[in-house]
PDB file of C-alpha atoms in Angstrom:
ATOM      1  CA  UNK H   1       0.000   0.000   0.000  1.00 50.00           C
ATOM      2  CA  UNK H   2       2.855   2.116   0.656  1.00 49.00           C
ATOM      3  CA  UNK H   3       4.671   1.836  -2.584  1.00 56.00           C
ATOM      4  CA  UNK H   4       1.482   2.358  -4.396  1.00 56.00           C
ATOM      5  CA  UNK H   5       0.301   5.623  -2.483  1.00 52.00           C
ATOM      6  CA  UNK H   6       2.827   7.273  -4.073  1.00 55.00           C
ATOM      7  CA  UNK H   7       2.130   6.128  -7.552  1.00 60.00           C
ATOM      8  CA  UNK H   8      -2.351   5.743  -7.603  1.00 74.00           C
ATOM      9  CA  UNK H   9      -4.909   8.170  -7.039  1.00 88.00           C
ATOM     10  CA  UNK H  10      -6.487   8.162  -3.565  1.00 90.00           C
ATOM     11  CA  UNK H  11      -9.457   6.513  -5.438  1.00 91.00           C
ATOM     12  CA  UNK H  12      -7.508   3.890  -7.010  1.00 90.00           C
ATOM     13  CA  UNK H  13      -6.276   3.222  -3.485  1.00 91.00           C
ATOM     14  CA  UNK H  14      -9.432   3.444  -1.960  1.00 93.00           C
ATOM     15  CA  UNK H  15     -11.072   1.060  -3.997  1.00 93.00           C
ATOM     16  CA  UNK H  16      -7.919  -1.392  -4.036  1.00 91.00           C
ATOM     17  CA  UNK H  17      -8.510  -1.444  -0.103  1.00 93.00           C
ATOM     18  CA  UNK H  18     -12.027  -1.994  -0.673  1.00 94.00           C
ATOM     19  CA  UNK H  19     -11.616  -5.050  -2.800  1.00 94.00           C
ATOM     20  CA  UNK H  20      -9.264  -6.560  -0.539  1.00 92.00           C
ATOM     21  CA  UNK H  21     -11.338  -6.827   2.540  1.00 95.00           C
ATOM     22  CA  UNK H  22     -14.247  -8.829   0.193  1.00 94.00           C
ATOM     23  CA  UNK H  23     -14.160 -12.531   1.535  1.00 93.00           C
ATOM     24  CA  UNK H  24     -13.028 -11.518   4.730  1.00 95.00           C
ATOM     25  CA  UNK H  25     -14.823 -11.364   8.389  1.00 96.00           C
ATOM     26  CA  UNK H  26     -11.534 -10.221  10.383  1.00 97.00           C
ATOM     27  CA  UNK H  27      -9.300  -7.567  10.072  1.00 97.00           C
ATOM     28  CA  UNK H  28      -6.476  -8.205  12.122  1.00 97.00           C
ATOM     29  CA  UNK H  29      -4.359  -5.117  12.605  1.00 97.00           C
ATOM     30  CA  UNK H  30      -0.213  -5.364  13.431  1.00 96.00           C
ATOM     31  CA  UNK H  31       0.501  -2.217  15.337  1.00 97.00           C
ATOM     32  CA  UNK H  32       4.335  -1.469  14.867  1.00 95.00           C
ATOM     33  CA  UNK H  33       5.621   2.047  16.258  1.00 95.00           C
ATOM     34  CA  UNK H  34       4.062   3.988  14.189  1.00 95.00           C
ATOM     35  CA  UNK H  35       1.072   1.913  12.440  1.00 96.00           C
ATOM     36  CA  UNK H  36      -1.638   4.346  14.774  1.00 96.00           C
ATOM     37  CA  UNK H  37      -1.069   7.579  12.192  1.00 95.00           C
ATOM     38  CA  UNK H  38      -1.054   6.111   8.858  1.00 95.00           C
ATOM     39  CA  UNK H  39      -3.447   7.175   6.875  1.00 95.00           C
ATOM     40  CA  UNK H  40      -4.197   3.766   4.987  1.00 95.00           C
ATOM     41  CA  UNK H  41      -4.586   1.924   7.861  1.00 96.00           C
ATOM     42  CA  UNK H  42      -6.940   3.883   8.788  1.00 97.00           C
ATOM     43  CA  UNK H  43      -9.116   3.761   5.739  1.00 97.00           C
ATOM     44  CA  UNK H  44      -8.783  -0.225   6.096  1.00 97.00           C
ATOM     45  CA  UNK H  45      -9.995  -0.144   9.558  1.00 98.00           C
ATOM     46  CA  UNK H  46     -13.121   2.134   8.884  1.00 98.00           C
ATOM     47  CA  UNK H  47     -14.070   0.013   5.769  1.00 98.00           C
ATOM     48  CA  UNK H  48     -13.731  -3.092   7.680  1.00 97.00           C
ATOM     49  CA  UNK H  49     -16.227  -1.518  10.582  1.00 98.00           C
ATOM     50  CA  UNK H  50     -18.990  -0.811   8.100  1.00 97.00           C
ATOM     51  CA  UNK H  51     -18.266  -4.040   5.837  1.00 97.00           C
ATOM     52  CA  UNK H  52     -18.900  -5.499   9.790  1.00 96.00           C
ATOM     53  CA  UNK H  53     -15.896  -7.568  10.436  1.00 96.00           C
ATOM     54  CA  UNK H  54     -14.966  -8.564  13.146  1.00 97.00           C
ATOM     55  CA  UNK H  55     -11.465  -6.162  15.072  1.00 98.00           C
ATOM     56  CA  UNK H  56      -8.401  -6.835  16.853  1.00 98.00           C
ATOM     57  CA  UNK H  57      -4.988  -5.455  17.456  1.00 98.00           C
ATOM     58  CA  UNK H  58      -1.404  -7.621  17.606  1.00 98.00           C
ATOM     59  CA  UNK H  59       1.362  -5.142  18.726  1.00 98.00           C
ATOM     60  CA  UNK H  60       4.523  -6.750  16.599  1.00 97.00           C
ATOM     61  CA  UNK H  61       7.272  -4.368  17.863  1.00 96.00           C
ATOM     62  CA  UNK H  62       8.845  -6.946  20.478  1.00 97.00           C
ATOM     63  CA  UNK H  63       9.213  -9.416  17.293  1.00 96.00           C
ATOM     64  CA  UNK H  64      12.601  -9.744  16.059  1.00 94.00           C
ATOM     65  CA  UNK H  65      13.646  -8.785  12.493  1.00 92.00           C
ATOM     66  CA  UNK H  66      16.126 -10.389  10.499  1.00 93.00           C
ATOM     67  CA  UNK H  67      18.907  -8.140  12.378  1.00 94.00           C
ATOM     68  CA  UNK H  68      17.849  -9.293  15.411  1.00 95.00           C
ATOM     69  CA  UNK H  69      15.987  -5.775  15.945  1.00 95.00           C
ATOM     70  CA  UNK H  70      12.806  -4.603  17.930  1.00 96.00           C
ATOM     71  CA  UNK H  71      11.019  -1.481  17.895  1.00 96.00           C
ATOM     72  CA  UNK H  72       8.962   0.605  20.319  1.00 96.00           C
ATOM     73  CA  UNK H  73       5.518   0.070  21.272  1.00 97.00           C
ATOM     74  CA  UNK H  74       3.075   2.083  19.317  1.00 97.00           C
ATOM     75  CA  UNK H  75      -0.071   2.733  19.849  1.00 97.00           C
ATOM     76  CA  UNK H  76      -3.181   0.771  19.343  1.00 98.00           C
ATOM     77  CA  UNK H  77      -4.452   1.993  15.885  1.00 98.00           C
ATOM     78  CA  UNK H  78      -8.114   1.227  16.993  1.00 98.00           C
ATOM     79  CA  UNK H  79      -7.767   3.524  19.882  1.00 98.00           C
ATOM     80  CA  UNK H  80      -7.826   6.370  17.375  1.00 98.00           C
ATOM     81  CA  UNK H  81     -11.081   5.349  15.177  1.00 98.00           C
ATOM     82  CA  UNK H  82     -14.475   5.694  16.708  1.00 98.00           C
ATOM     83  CA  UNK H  83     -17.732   6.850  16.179  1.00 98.00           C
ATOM     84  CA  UNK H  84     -20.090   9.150  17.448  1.00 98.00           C
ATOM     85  CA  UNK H  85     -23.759  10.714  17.428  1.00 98.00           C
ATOM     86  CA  UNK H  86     -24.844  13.678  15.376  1.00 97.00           C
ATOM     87  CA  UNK H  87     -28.099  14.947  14.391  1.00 96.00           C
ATOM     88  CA  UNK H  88     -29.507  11.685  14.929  1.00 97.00           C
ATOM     89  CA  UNK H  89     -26.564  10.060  12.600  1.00 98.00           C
ATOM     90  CA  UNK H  90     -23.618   7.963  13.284  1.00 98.00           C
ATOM     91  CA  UNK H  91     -20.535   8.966  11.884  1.00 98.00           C
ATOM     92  CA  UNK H  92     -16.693   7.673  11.882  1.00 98.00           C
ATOM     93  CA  UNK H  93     -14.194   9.970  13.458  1.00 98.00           C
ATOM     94  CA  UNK H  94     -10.541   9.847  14.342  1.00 98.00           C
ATOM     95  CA  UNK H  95      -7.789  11.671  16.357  1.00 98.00           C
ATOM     96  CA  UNK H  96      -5.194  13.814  14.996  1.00 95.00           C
ATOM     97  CA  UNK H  97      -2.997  15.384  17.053  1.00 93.00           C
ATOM     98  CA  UNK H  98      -4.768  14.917  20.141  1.00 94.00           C
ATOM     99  CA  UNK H  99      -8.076  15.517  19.071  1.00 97.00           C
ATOM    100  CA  UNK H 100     -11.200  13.742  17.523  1.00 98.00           C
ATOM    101  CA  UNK H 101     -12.339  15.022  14.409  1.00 97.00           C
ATOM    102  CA  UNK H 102     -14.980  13.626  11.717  1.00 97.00           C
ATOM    103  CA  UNK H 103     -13.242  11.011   9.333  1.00 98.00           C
ATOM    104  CA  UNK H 104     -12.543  12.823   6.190  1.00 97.00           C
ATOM    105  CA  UNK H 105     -12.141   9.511   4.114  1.00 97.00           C
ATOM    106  CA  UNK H 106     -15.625   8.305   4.721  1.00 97.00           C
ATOM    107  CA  UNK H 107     -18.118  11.363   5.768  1.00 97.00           C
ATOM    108  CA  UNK H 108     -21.136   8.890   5.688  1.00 98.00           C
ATOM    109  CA  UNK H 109     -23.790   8.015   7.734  1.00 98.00           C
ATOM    110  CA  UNK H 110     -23.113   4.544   9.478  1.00 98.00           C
ATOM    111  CA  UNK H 111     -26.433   2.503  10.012  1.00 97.00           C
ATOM    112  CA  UNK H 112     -26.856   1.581  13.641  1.00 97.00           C
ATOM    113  CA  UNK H 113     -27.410  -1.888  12.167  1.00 95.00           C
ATOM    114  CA  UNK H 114     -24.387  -2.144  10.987  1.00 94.00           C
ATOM    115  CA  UNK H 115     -22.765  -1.876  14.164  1.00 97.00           C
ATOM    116  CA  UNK H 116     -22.096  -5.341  15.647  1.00 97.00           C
ATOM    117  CA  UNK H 117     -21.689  -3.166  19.040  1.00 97.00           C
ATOM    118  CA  UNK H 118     -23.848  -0.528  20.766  1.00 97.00           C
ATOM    119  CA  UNK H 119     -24.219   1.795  18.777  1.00 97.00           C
ATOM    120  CA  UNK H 120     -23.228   5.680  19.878  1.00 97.00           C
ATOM    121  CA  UNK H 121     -25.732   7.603  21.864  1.00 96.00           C
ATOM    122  CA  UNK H 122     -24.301  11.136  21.640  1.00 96.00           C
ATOM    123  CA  UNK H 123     -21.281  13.756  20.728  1.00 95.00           C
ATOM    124  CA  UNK H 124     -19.492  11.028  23.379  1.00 96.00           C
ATOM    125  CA  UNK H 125     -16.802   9.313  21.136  1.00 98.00           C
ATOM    126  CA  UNK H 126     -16.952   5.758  21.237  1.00 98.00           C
ATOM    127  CA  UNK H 127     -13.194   4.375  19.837  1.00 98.00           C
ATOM    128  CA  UNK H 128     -13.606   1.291  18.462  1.00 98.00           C
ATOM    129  CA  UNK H 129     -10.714  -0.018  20.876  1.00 98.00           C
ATOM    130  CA  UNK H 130     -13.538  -0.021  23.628  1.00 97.00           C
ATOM    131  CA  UNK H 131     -15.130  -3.029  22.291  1.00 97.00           C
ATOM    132  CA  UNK H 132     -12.061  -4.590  19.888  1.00 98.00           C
ATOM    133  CA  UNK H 133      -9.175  -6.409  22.059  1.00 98.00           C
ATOM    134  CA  UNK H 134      -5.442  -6.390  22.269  1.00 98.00           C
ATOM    135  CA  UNK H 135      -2.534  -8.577  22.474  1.00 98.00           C
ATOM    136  CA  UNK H 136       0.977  -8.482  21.945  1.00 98.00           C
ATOM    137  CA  UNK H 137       2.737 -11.180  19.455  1.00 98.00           C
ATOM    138  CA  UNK H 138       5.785 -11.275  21.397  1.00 97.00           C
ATOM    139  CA  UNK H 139       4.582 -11.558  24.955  1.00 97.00           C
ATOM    140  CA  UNK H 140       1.501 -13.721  24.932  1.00 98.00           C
ATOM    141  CA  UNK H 141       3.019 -16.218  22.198  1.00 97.00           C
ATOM    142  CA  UNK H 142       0.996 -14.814  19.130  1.00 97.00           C
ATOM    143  CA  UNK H 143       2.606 -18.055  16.756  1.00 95.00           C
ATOM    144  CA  UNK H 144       0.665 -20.512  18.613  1.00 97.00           C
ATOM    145  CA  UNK H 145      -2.483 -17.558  19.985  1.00 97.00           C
ATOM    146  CA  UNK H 146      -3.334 -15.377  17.021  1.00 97.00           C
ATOM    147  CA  UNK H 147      -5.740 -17.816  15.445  1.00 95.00           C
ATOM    148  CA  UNK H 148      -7.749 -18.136  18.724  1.00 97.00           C
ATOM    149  CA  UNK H 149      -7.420 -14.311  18.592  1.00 97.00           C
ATOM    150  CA  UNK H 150      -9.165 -14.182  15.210  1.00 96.00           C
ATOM    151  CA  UNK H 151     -12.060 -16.525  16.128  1.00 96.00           C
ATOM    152  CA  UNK H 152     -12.436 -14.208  19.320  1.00 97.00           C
ATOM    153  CA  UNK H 153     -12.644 -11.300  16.979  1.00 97.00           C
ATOM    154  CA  UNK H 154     -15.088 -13.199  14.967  1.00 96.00           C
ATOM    155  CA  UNK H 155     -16.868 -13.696  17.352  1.00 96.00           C
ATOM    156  CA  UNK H 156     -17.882 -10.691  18.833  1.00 96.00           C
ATOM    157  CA  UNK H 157     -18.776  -9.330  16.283  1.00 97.00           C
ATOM    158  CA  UNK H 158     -20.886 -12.586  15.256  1.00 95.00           C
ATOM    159  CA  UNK H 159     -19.195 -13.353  12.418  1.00 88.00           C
ATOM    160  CA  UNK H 160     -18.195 -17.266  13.973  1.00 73.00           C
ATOM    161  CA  UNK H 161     -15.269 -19.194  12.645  1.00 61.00           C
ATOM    162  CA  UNK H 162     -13.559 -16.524   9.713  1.00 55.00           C
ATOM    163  CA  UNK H 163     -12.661 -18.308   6.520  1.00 51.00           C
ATOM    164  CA  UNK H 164      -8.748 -18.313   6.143  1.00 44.00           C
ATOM    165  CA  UNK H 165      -7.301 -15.618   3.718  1.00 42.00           C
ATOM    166  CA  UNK H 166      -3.485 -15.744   3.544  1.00 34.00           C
ATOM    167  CA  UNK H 167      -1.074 -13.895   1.225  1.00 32.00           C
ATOM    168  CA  UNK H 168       2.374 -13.247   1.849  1.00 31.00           C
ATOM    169  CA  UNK H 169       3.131 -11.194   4.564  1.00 33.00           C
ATOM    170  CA  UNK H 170      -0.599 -11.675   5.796  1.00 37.00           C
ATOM    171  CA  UNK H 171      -1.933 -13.597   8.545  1.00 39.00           C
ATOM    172  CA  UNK H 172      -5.365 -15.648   8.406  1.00 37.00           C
ATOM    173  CA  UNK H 173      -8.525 -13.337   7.105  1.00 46.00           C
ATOM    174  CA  UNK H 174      -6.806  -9.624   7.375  1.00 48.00           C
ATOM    175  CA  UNK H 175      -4.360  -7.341   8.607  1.00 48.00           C
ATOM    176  CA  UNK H 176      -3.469  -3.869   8.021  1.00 47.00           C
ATOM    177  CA  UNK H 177       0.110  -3.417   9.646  1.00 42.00           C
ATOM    178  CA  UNK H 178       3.490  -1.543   9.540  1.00 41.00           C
ATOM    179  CA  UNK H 179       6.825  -4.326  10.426  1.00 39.00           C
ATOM    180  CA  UNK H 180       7.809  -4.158  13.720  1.00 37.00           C
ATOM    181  CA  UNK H 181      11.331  -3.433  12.494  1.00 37.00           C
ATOM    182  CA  UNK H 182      12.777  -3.205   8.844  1.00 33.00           C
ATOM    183  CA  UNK H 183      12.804  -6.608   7.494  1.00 32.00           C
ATOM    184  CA  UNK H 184      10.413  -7.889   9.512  1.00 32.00           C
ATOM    185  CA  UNK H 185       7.184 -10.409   8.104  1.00 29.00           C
ATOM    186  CA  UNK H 186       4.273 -12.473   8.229  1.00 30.00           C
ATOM    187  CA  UNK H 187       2.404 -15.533   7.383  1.00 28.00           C
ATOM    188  CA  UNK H 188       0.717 -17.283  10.507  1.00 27.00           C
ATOM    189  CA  UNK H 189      -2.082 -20.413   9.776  1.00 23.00           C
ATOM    190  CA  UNK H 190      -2.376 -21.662  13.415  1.00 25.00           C
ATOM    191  CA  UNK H 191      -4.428 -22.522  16.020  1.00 24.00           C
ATOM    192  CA  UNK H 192      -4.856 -22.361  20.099  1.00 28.00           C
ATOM    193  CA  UNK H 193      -7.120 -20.875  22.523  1.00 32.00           C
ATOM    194  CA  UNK H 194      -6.757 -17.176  22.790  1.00 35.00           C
ATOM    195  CA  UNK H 195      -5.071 -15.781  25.840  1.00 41.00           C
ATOM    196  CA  UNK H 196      -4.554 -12.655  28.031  1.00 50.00           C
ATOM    197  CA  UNK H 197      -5.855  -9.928  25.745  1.00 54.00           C
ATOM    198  CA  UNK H 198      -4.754  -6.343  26.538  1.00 51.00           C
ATOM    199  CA  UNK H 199      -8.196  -5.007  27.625  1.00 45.00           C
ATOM    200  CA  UNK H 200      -9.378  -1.498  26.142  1.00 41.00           C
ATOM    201  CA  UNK H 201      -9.900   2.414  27.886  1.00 40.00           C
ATOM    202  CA  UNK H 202     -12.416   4.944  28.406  1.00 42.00           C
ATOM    203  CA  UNK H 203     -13.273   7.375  25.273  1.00 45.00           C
ATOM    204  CA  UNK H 204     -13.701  11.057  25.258  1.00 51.00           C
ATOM    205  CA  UNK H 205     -15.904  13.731  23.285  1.00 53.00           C
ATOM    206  CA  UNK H 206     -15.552  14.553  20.040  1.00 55.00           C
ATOM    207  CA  UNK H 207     -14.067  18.865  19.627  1.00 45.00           C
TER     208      UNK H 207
END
């Protein structure tokens, strides 16, 4: 996606992101450092909310690259998506530089429906981190976790068992990520009961 920001039309892109979530009922996202702020990722993870798939984050910076590298701890990309209440409407929003504004990318209504969580009941910003969980790949043994992660994602957001999707440098259904460290990959097909997910805060009011 990176390489071909700088060479498509934000269209192009947009509808290249588009027709890569079809098939899918997860969107798994691999926070490195600075995953949170891209602008991409964020377009992935607001079409995969109204397409209804299921969330979750896997922080990947204490994974090793090829170097033997690591990377700091970002933060959790969901935590800066939400949604909120206007005029009777729900609407996506996300924080930039410290504050929540209206998603520029997609300035639609959302269908209550569509939500597979409460849905917002005011100005209150609800980030989608409140009701999406988080582990880390490195700590809580993602090789053997992440697809009992997935089918926790899943459901949730009552999607059951997601179909497998795998590409290189993808994990099972769909991820948006940044490497933890230059060099760094994926391409996970397991299974195991989830474990100790990295549980969500409190949101704040859209300005």
């Amino acid at each position: 996606v990176f390489e071909a920001s700088k060479r498509d039309s934000d269209e192009s892109l947009k509808r290249f992101l588009r027709e890569g979530l079809e098939g899918t009922s997860v969107t798994c996202v691999l926070a490195g450092t600075g995953t949170y702020k891209r602008r991409w990722v964020r377009y992935e993870i607001a079409r995969s909310l109204i397409k209804g798939n299921g969330l979750l984050t896997v922080f990947i910076h204490g994974v090793e690259n090829s170097k033997g590298q690591t990377s700091t701890k970002g933060e959790d990309p969901l935590a800066s998506m939400g949604v909120y209440l206007s005029n009777g409407k729900i609407f996506l929003c996300e924080k930039t530089s410290g504050s929540w504004k209206k998603y520029e990318d997609y300035t639609l209504a959302i269908p209550a429906k569509d939500l597979w969580f409460d849905p917002p009941k005011s100005t209150q910003v609800i980030r989608l981190s409140d009701h999406c969980l988080a582990y880390d790949f490195a700590g809580q043994n993602g090789r053997a976790n992440i697809a009992g992660w997935i089918e926790t994602a899943a459901g949730l957001a009552g999607r059951g068992t997601p179909r497998p999707r795998t590409s290189p440098g993808r994990c099972s259904s769909r991820r948006v990520s940044a490497p933890a460290a230059p060099g760094w990959s994926t391409g996970w097909r397991t299974s195991s009961d989830p474990s100790g997910p990295l549980r969500p805060r409190s949101g704040s009011a859209l300005t």
